[in-house]
Amino acid sequence: MTRTIKKYLVIVAILLGILFLLRKIDWLPSFGNFFRSEPLTIDNTPILIKEINNLAQLITITSFDEVVMDSIKKSKKLPGTIFPVPASKIVLIAKGQVMAGVDLKKLNNEDVMIKNDSISILFPPPQILNTILNPSDFETFDETGVWSSEEVNQVKVRIREKIIQRALEQNLLFKASERCKIIMENFLRNIGFTRIQITFKDQLP
Amino acid sequence: MRSSIYLLFILFILFISSSCNQKEKAVQKQLIPIIKQLSDLATVEYVVTKIIKANDDKTWYKIGDRKILMSCKASLIAGIDLSKINEENIQVHRGEITMILPQAKLLYINIRPEDIKTEYEDVSFFRTPYNNAERDALAAQGESQIKNSADSLGILQAAEVNASLVISNFLKKAGYENINIRFDREKTQGLQ
């Protein structure tokens, strides 16, 4: 009996030794890799052009911000029972950009006045031109329960509003108009004007 | 002796509390938005759509399918960097102006959260539904594919044509009649 057990132990030891050696020379995958989930990748589908819009936007300033937003769905009772369903929670971290500047399409002929080497331009008021919150800008820090795309989108829209509000608190539009002045003054000086006056419609007395 | 120990203890507590406050302030400082100055003239917007399709059936020990189909709409904005125009790129001679503009580049891509929709989801009994982190990761892959294929959509050529028009119109308003606009072909630029 003891001899048989010893025989089996030797066989098991030899097999383990062989497995160890095969693993060492990378002939066998590691157990970690063996049970690893395959990465989820999307198929390469075509991109369709829906619209082409001509723009004339002078983007003069951008605000980078990072915002954390959470949302909780209160617990409800399971239908027909007294057992509660646990509350669902989601915490998102988002890195967004707010871009501001001037829409030059709103500049009319009568807004430009020229006399010899003097030029005076009345620009439209600076505005937020775009807020960028792309899928790669989000990180889900915590997620419990089931959250539909629509429910998460509501949280993301709140994040966007917060990012815009924080950018405006930094006086972004005024900074955009100041930067626009510098860019346009340089440009106009380069094309031969020496006396330049730049004003914005929202800054008129 | 005892009073000096009490005094040291109070000083220690004050030191700890003051250092905690400093840390809080430091964190608050980091959270203020960072403002960056730009000089980009956006001249064209391409609105594109894409279907994001994934099937999580490649892991051998997971039983059952898990398919998802999402649609997304994205805006690609391209234009030129006005800060690269300097005196050397402009020649003025008797009412005639020649300007060399920098090459157009993809300025940014914008995919609004509400423009990504889950159209179809099929999850078998033994599998868990897609969560938000997974949906975002798939959408981020879609974003990357759109960004990489921007060149093939011809957006940069359209941006240069429009940039030329915008600058010409502006120069006409500024009193120039003979306007020549060319593009600097030395460097290639793209979204960073």
Short mmCIF file of C-alpha atoms in Angstrom, two decimals:
data_model
loop_
_atom_site.label_atom_id
_atom_site.label_comp_id
_atom_site.label_asym_id
_atom_site.label_seq_id
_atom_site.Cartn_x
_atom_site.Cartn_y
_atom_site.Cartn_z
CA MET A 1 0.00 0.00 0.00
CA THR A 2 2.71 2.44 1.06
CA ARG A 3 4.77 1.45 -1.98
CA THR A 4 1.85 2.21 -4.33
CA ILE A 5 1.34 5.65 -2.73
CA LYS A 6 5.06 6.35 -3.05
CA LYS A 7 4.93 5.32 -6.73
CA TYR A 8 2.04 7.71 -7.44
CA LEU A 9 3.75 10.53 -5.53
CA VAL A 10 6.88 10.09 -7.65
CA ILE A 11 4.77 10.15 -10.86
CA VAL A 12 2.95 13.31 -9.72
CA ALA A 13 6.29 14.94 -8.78
CA ILE A 14 7.75 14.09 -12.20
CA LEU A 15 4.65 15.48 -13.97
CA LEU A 16 4.81 18.68 -11.91
CA GLY A 17 8.51 18.96 -12.72
CA ILE A 18 7.79 18.59 -16.46
CA LEU A 19 4.98 21.18 -16.26
CA PHE A 20 7.31 23.57 -14.41
CA LEU A 21 10.04 23.13 -17.02
CA LEU A 22 7.59 23.59 -19.94
CA ARG A 23 6.27 26.77 -18.28
CA LYS A 24 9.84 28.02 -17.76
CA ILE A 25 10.65 27.71 -21.46
CA ASP A 26 7.25 29.24 -22.38
CA TRP A 27 5.88 26.13 -24.02
CA LEU A 28 2.78 26.29 -21.82
CA PRO A 29 0.62 29.36 -21.16
CA SER A 30 0.52 30.62 -17.57
CA PHE A 31 -2.60 29.91 -15.55
CA GLY A 32 -3.22 33.66 -15.34
CA ASN A 33 -3.32 33.90 -19.14
CA PHE A 34 -5.38 30.75 -19.38
CA PHE A 35 -8.27 32.34 -17.49
CA ARG A 36 -7.78 35.87 -18.77
CA SER A 37 -10.74 37.54 -20.51
CA GLU A 38 -10.13 38.41 -24.14
CA PRO A 39 -10.20 42.21 -24.71
CA LEU A 40 -13.49 43.47 -26.11
CA THR A 41 -12.88 45.15 -29.47
CA ILE A 42 -15.29 46.72 -31.92
CA ASP A 43 -15.62 45.83 -35.59
CA ASN A 44 -14.26 48.20 -38.22
CA THR A 45 -17.46 49.73 -39.61
CA PRO A 46 -17.67 52.48 -42.25
CA ILE A 47 -17.95 56.16 -41.39
CA LEU A 48 -20.71 58.04 -43.18
CA ILE A 49 -20.59 61.78 -43.83
CA LYS A 50 -23.98 63.30 -42.96
CA GLU A 51 -23.26 67.04 -43.26
CA ILE A 52 -20.50 69.39 -44.27
CA ASN A 53 -20.75 72.86 -42.74
CA ASN A 54 -18.60 75.83 -43.62
CA LEU A 55 -17.33 77.65 -40.54
CA ALA A 56 -15.45 80.84 -39.79
CA GLN A 57 -14.82 80.49 -36.07
CA LEU A 58 -11.80 82.08 -34.46
CA ILE A 59 -11.11 79.93 -31.39
CA THR A 60 -9.01 82.03 -29.07
CA ILE A 61 -9.16 80.31 -25.70
CA THR A 62 -9.90 76.92 -24.19
CA SER A 63 -10.54 75.85 -20.64
CA PHE A 64 -9.54 72.33 -19.52
CA ASP A 65 -11.41 71.03 -16.52
CA GLU A 66 -11.91 67.84 -14.53
CA VAL A 67 -15.21 67.21 -12.82
CA VAL A 68 -16.53 64.42 -10.62
CA MET A 69 -20.27 63.74 -10.62
CA ASP A 70 -22.27 61.03 -8.91
CA SER A 71 -25.86 59.90 -9.13
CA ILE A 72 -27.88 57.57 -6.92
CA LYS A 73 -31.07 55.71 -7.76
CA LYS A 74 -33.01 55.14 -4.55
CA SER A 75 -33.77 51.57 -3.51
CA LYS A 76 -37.22 50.22 -4.32
CA LYS A 77 -39.06 47.14 -3.12
CA LEU A 78 -39.19 44.08 -5.37
CA PRO A 79 -42.66 43.92 -6.95
CA GLY A 80 -45.10 42.04 -4.68
CA THR A 81 -42.58 41.59 -1.86
CA ILE A 82 -41.21 43.49 1.11
CA PHE A 83 -37.59 42.89 0.02
CA PRO A 84 -35.81 46.04 -1.07
CA VAL A 85 -33.58 46.22 -4.16
CA PRO A 86 -30.26 47.85 -3.18
CA ALA A 87 -29.69 51.46 -4.30
CA SER A 88 -27.73 51.94 -7.56
CA LYS A 89 -24.85 54.37 -7.65
CA ILE A 90 -22.57 55.72 -10.37
CA VAL A 91 -19.55 58.01 -10.02
CA LEU A 92 -18.02 59.50 -13.16
CA ILE A 93 -14.80 61.44 -13.59
CA ALA A 94 -14.74 63.59 -16.73
CA LYS A 95 -12.06 65.70 -18.39
CA GLY A 96 -13.66 68.31 -20.60
CA GLN A 97 -12.76 71.32 -22.73
CA VAL A 98 -14.72 74.51 -23.28
CA MET A 99 -13.68 76.49 -26.35
CA ALA A 100 -14.51 80.13 -26.76
CA GLY A 101 -13.94 82.70 -29.47
CA VAL A 102 -15.62 84.75 -32.14
CA ASP A 103 -17.86 83.65 -35.00
CA LEU A 104 -16.49 85.64 -37.95
CA LYS A 105 -19.55 84.74 -40.05
CA LYS A 106 -21.44 87.35 -38.02
CA LEU A 107 -19.01 90.05 -39.14
CA ASN A 108 -20.74 92.36 -41.65
CA ASN A 109 -19.26 94.76 -44.21
CA GLU A 110 -20.52 97.74 -42.20
CA ASP A 111 -18.57 96.49 -39.13
CA VAL A 112 -15.27 97.27 -40.89
CA MET A 113 -14.18 100.87 -41.43
CA ILE A 114 -10.99 101.80 -43.28
CA LYS A 115 -9.28 105.12 -43.81
CA ASN A 116 -5.76 105.09 -45.31
CA ASP A 117 -3.67 102.91 -42.95
CA SER A 118 -6.30 102.97 -40.16
CA ILE A 119 -8.83 100.22 -39.59
CA SER A 120 -11.65 99.88 -37.11
CA ILE A 121 -13.50 96.58 -36.68
CA LEU A 122 -16.59 95.93 -34.60
CA PHE A 123 -16.55 92.21 -33.81
CA PRO A 124 -19.55 90.12 -32.73
CA PRO A 125 -19.50 89.26 -29.02
CA PRO A 126 -17.30 86.31 -27.99
CA GLN A 127 -19.19 83.09 -27.34
CA ILE A 128 -18.70 79.50 -26.27
CA LEU A 129 -18.12 77.73 -29.56
CA ASN A 130 -17.90 74.15 -28.36
CA THR A 131 -17.76 71.96 -25.28
CA ILE A 132 -15.87 68.73 -25.74
CA LEU A 133 -16.66 65.69 -23.64
CA ASN A 134 -15.79 62.65 -25.72
CA PRO A 135 -16.20 59.01 -24.64
CA SER A 136 -12.45 58.75 -23.99
CA ASP A 137 -12.72 61.68 -21.56
CA PHE A 138 -14.85 59.69 -19.10
CA GLU A 139 -13.80 57.31 -16.36
CA THR A 140 -16.33 55.28 -14.42
CA PHE A 141 -14.93 55.36 -10.89
CA ASP A 142 -17.76 53.41 -9.26
CA GLU A 143 -20.84 51.70 -10.66
CA THR A 144 -23.37 49.59 -8.78
CA GLY A 145 -26.71 48.40 -10.10
CA VAL A 146 -27.96 48.67 -13.66
CA TRP A 147 -27.57 52.00 -15.49
CA SER A 148 -29.04 52.47 -18.95
CA SER A 149 -27.31 54.67 -21.57
CA GLU A 150 -30.07 57.30 -21.19
CA GLU A 151 -29.65 57.47 -17.41
CA VAL A 152 -25.87 57.85 -17.71
CA ASN A 153 -26.31 60.48 -20.43
CA GLN A 154 -28.33 62.61 -18.01
CA VAL A 155 -25.36 62.53 -15.60
CA LYS A 156 -22.99 63.40 -18.45
CA VAL A 157 -25.15 66.35 -19.53
CA ARG A 158 -25.00 67.62 -15.91
CA ILE A 159 -21.20 67.31 -16.06
CA ARG A 160 -21.14 69.38 -19.28
CA GLU A 161 -23.28 72.10 -17.70
CA LYS A 162 -20.96 72.17 -14.67
CA ILE A 163 -17.84 72.43 -16.86
CA ILE A 164 -19.38 75.35 -18.82
CA GLN A 165 -20.43 77.10 -15.60
CA ARG A 166 -16.94 76.71 -14.10
CA ALA A 167 -15.35 78.03 -17.31
CA LEU A 168 -17.63 81.08 -17.28
CA GLU A 169 -16.71 81.69 -13.63
CA GLN A 170 -13.11 81.96 -14.85
CA ASN A 171 -14.20 84.91 -17.05
CA LEU A 172 -13.58 82.86 -20.17
CA LEU A 173 -15.54 85.11 -22.57
CA PHE A 174 -13.69 88.27 -21.55
CA LYS A 175 -10.36 86.42 -21.88
CA ALA A 176 -11.49 85.18 -25.32
CA SER A 177 -12.18 88.75 -26.48
CA GLU A 178 -8.81 89.99 -25.15
CA ARG A 179 -6.99 87.19 -26.95
CA CYS A 180 -9.00 87.88 -30.14
CA LYS A 181 -7.84 91.51 -30.01
CA ILE A 182 -4.17 90.44 -29.83
CA ILE A 183 -4.49 87.95 -32.70
CA MET A 184 -6.35 90.38 -34.97
CA GLU A 185 -4.02 93.30 -34.16
CA ASN A 186 -0.99 91.16 -35.12
CA PHE A 187 -2.70 90.00 -38.29
CA LEU A 188 -3.81 93.49 -39.35
CA ARG A 189 -0.37 94.95 -38.58
CA ASN A 190 1.19 92.23 -40.75
CA ILE A 191 -1.06 93.16 -43.68
CA GLY A 192 -0.09 96.83 -43.51
CA PHE A 193 -2.36 98.69 -41.08
CA THR A 194 -0.69 100.86 -38.47
CA ARG A 195 -3.67 102.27 -36.56
CA ILE A 196 -5.99 99.52 -35.42
CA GLN A 197 -9.12 99.74 -33.31
CA ILE A 198 -10.91 96.57 -32.30
CA THR A 199 -14.13 96.58 -30.30
CA PHE A 200 -16.81 94.02 -29.51
CA LYS A 201 -20.54 94.54 -29.86
CA ASP A 202 -21.18 93.49 -26.24
CA GLN A 203 -18.58 95.96 -24.95
CA LEU A 204 -20.09 99.04 -26.61
CA PRO A 205 -21.07 101.82 -24.19
CA MET B 1 7.16 68.69 33.36
CA ARG B 2 3.55 67.63 32.80
CA SER B 3 2.56 71.10 31.55
CA SER B 4 5.41 71.08 29.04
CA ILE B 5 4.19 67.68 27.75
CA TYR B 6 0.65 69.14 27.34
CA LEU B 7 2.11 72.15 25.53
CA LEU B 8 4.07 69.89 23.16
CA PHE B 9 0.94 67.81 22.54
CA ILE B 10 -1.14 70.93 21.69
CA LEU B 11 1.61 72.18 19.36
CA PHE B 12 1.71 68.78 17.68
CA ILE B 13 -2.09 68.83 17.14
CA LEU B 14 -1.91 72.39 15.73
CA PHE B 15 0.90 71.37 13.39
CA ILE B 16 -1.06 68.35 12.13
CA SER B 17 -4.26 70.37 11.61
CA SER B 18 -2.43 73.18 9.78
CA SER B 19 -0.69 70.70 7.47
CA CYS B 20 -4.07 69.08 6.71
CA ASN B 21 -5.50 72.49 5.73
CA GLN B 22 -2.56 73.10 3.43
CA LYS B 23 -3.18 69.79 1.70
CA GLU B 24 -6.86 70.64 1.20
CA LYS B 25 -5.92 74.00 -0.30
CA ALA B 26 -3.44 72.32 -2.61
CA VAL B 27 -6.13 69.95 -3.85
CA GLN B 28 -8.54 72.85 -4.38
CA LYS B 29 -5.90 74.70 -6.40
CA GLN B 30 -5.52 71.73 -8.74
CA LEU B 31 -9.25 71.70 -9.43
CA ILE B 32 -9.34 75.20 -10.96
CA PRO B 33 -9.80 74.94 -14.77
CA ILE B 34 -6.63 75.41 -16.81
CA ILE B 35 -6.92 78.15 -19.43
CA LYS B 36 -4.93 77.81 -22.65
CA GLN B 37 -4.65 80.44 -25.37
CA LEU B 38 -5.30 79.43 -28.97
CA SER B 39 -5.27 81.04 -32.41
CA ASP B 40 -7.22 78.49 -34.40
CA LEU B 41 -9.44 79.42 -37.30
CA ALA B 42 -12.01 76.61 -37.66
CA THR B 43 -13.20 76.56 -41.25
CA VAL B 44 -15.05 73.29 -41.77
CA GLU B 45 -17.18 70.87 -39.80
CA TYR B 46 -17.87 67.30 -40.95
CA VAL B 47 -20.77 65.61 -39.19
CA VAL B 48 -20.28 61.85 -39.45
CA THR B 49 -22.07 58.77 -38.16
CA LYS B 50 -20.76 55.36 -37.25
CA ILE B 51 -22.16 52.08 -35.99
CA ILE B 52 -20.23 50.61 -33.07
CA LYS B 53 -20.56 46.84 -33.15
CA ALA B 54 -19.11 44.38 -30.63
CA ASN B 55 -19.58 40.73 -29.71
CA ASP B 56 -18.06 39.49 -26.47
CA ASP B 57 -17.72 35.80 -27.39
CA LYS B 58 -13.97 35.34 -27.60
CA THR B 59 -13.26 34.17 -24.04
CA TRP B 60 -13.44 30.35 -24.03
CA TYR B 61 -14.86 29.83 -20.53
CA LYS B 62 -17.71 32.36 -20.80
CA ILE B 63 -20.94 30.64 -21.78
CA GLY B 64 -23.34 32.45 -24.11
CA ASP B 65 -23.22 35.55 -26.32
CA ARG B 66 -23.14 39.18 -25.36
CA LYS B 67 -23.75 41.48 -28.32
CA ILE B 68 -24.12 45.24 -28.49
CA LEU B 69 -24.86 47.71 -31.28
CA MET B 70 -24.48 51.43 -30.69
CA SER B 71 -24.85 54.38 -33.06
CA CYS B 72 -22.81 57.53 -32.71
CA LYS B 73 -22.69 60.94 -34.36
CA ALA B 74 -19.47 62.93 -34.30
CA SER B 75 -18.35 66.38 -35.40
CA LEU B 76 -14.90 66.76 -36.87
CA ILE B 77 -13.61 70.32 -36.97
CA ALA B 78 -10.63 71.34 -39.06
CA GLY B 79 -8.92 74.62 -39.77
CA ILE B 80 -5.64 76.50 -39.60
CA ASP B 81 -3.44 77.93 -36.86
CA LEU B 82 -3.29 81.70 -37.35
CA SER B 83 -0.35 82.07 -34.95
CA LYS B 84 1.86 80.51 -37.64
CA ILE B 85 1.29 83.43 -39.99
CA ASN B 86 4.06 85.98 -39.59
CA GLU B 87 5.55 88.86 -41.59
CA GLU B 88 7.55 86.45 -43.77
CA ASN B 89 4.35 84.80 -45.00
CA ILE B 90 2.79 88.07 -46.19
CA GLN B 91 3.82 90.26 -49.11
CA VAL B 92 1.99 93.50 -49.88
CA HIS B 93 2.69 95.38 -53.09
CA ARG B 94 0.49 98.22 -54.44
CA GLY B 95 -2.89 96.90 -53.35
CA GLU B 96 -1.91 93.30 -54.12
CA ILE B 97 -1.43 90.88 -51.27
CA THR B 98 0.14 87.40 -51.29
CA MET B 99 -0.27 85.25 -48.19
CA ILE B 100 1.11 81.81 -47.37
CA LEU B 101 -1.17 80.04 -44.91
CA PRO B 102 -0.15 77.09 -42.71
CA GLN B 103 -1.49 73.69 -43.71
CA ALA B 104 -4.90 72.75 -42.35
CA LYS B 105 -5.14 70.34 -39.45
CA LEU B 106 -7.84 68.48 -37.59
CA LEU B 107 -8.53 70.76 -34.64
CA TYR B 108 -10.81 68.54 -32.60
CA ILE B 109 -13.42 65.84 -32.61
CA ASN B 110 -16.61 66.22 -30.65
CA ILE B 111 -18.96 63.36 -29.73
CA ARG B 112 -21.72 64.60 -27.47
CA PRO B 113 -22.90 62.05 -24.85
CA GLU B 114 -26.50 62.28 -26.11
CA ASP B 115 -25.34 61.42 -29.65
CA ILE B 116 -24.29 57.91 -28.58
CA LYS B 117 -27.26 55.56 -28.44
CA THR B 118 -27.50 51.89 -27.61
CA GLU B 119 -29.61 50.52 -30.46
CA TYR B 120 -29.52 46.83 -29.64
CA GLU B 121 -28.22 44.62 -26.83
CA ASP B 122 -28.48 40.85 -26.63
CA VAL B 123 -27.13 39.22 -23.48
CA SER B 124 -27.62 35.52 -22.83
CA PHE B 125 -28.79 34.15 -19.47
CA PHE B 126 -25.31 33.32 -18.09
CA ARG B 127 -23.78 36.69 -18.91
CA THR B 128 -24.02 40.13 -17.27
CA PRO B 129 -25.36 43.12 -19.24
CA TYR B 130 -22.90 45.73 -20.54
CA ASN B 131 -22.21 48.34 -17.87
CA ASN B 132 -21.41 52.01 -18.45
CA ALA B 133 -17.63 51.53 -18.21
CA GLU B 134 -17.77 48.90 -20.98
CA ARG B 135 -20.07 51.00 -23.17
CA ASP B 136 -17.73 54.00 -22.75
CA ALA B 137 -14.71 51.86 -23.61
CA LEU B 138 -16.41 50.69 -26.82
CA ALA B 139 -17.44 54.24 -27.71
CA ALA B 140 -13.84 55.38 -27.08
CA GLN B 141 -12.67 52.79 -29.62
CA GLY B 142 -15.21 54.21 -32.07
CA GLU B 143 -13.90 57.72 -31.36
CA SER B 144 -10.37 56.53 -32.08
CA GLN B 145 -11.42 54.91 -35.39
CA ILE B 146 -13.18 58.14 -36.47
CA LYS B 147 -10.11 60.22 -35.54
CA ASN B 148 -7.78 57.92 -37.48
CA SER B 149 -9.91 58.00 -40.62
CA ALA B 150 -10.33 61.79 -40.68
CA ASP B 151 -7.67 62.21 -43.38
CA SER B 152 -9.43 59.82 -45.74
CA LEU B 153 -12.66 61.86 -45.50
CA GLY B 154 -10.99 64.80 -47.26
CA ILE B 155 -11.64 67.19 -44.37
CA LEU B 156 -8.21 68.84 -44.57
CA GLN B 157 -8.61 69.76 -48.23
CA ALA B 158 -12.07 71.20 -47.50
CA ALA B 159 -10.62 73.13 -44.53
CA GLU B 160 -7.95 74.69 -46.76
CA VAL B 161 -10.46 75.69 -49.44
CA ASN B 162 -12.66 77.33 -46.81
CA ALA B 163 -9.72 78.95 -45.00
CA SER B 164 -8.71 80.51 -48.27
CA LEU B 165 -12.26 81.85 -48.75
CA VAL B 166 -12.55 83.20 -45.17
CA ILE B 167 -9.19 84.99 -45.35
CA SER B 168 -9.93 86.34 -48.85
CA ASN B 169 -13.30 87.71 -47.73
CA PHE B 170 -11.69 89.32 -44.71
CA LEU B 171 -8.94 90.88 -46.84
CA LYS B 172 -11.57 92.18 -49.29
CA LYS B 173 -13.36 93.83 -46.36
CA ALA B 174 -9.98 95.28 -45.37
CA GLY B 175 -9.71 96.92 -48.80
CA TYR B 176 -7.54 94.51 -50.82
CA GLU B 177 -8.64 93.65 -54.36
CA ASN B 178 -5.89 91.37 -55.71
CA ILE B 179 -5.47 88.53 -53.26
CA ASN B 180 -3.23 85.46 -53.71
CA ILE B 181 -3.39 82.73 -51.11
CA ARG B 182 -1.17 79.67 -51.02
CA PHE B 183 -0.51 76.97 -48.44
CA ASP B 184 2.75 76.06 -46.79
CA ARG B 185 3.39 72.46 -47.93
CA GLU B 186 6.54 71.89 -45.87
CA LYS B 187 5.03 70.26 -42.81
CA THR B 188 2.17 67.89 -42.20
CA GLN B 189 0.04 68.43 -39.14
CA GLY B 190 -2.63 66.47 -37.34
CA LEU B 191 -4.65 66.17 -34.18
CA GLN B 192 -2.40 65.63 -31.18
#
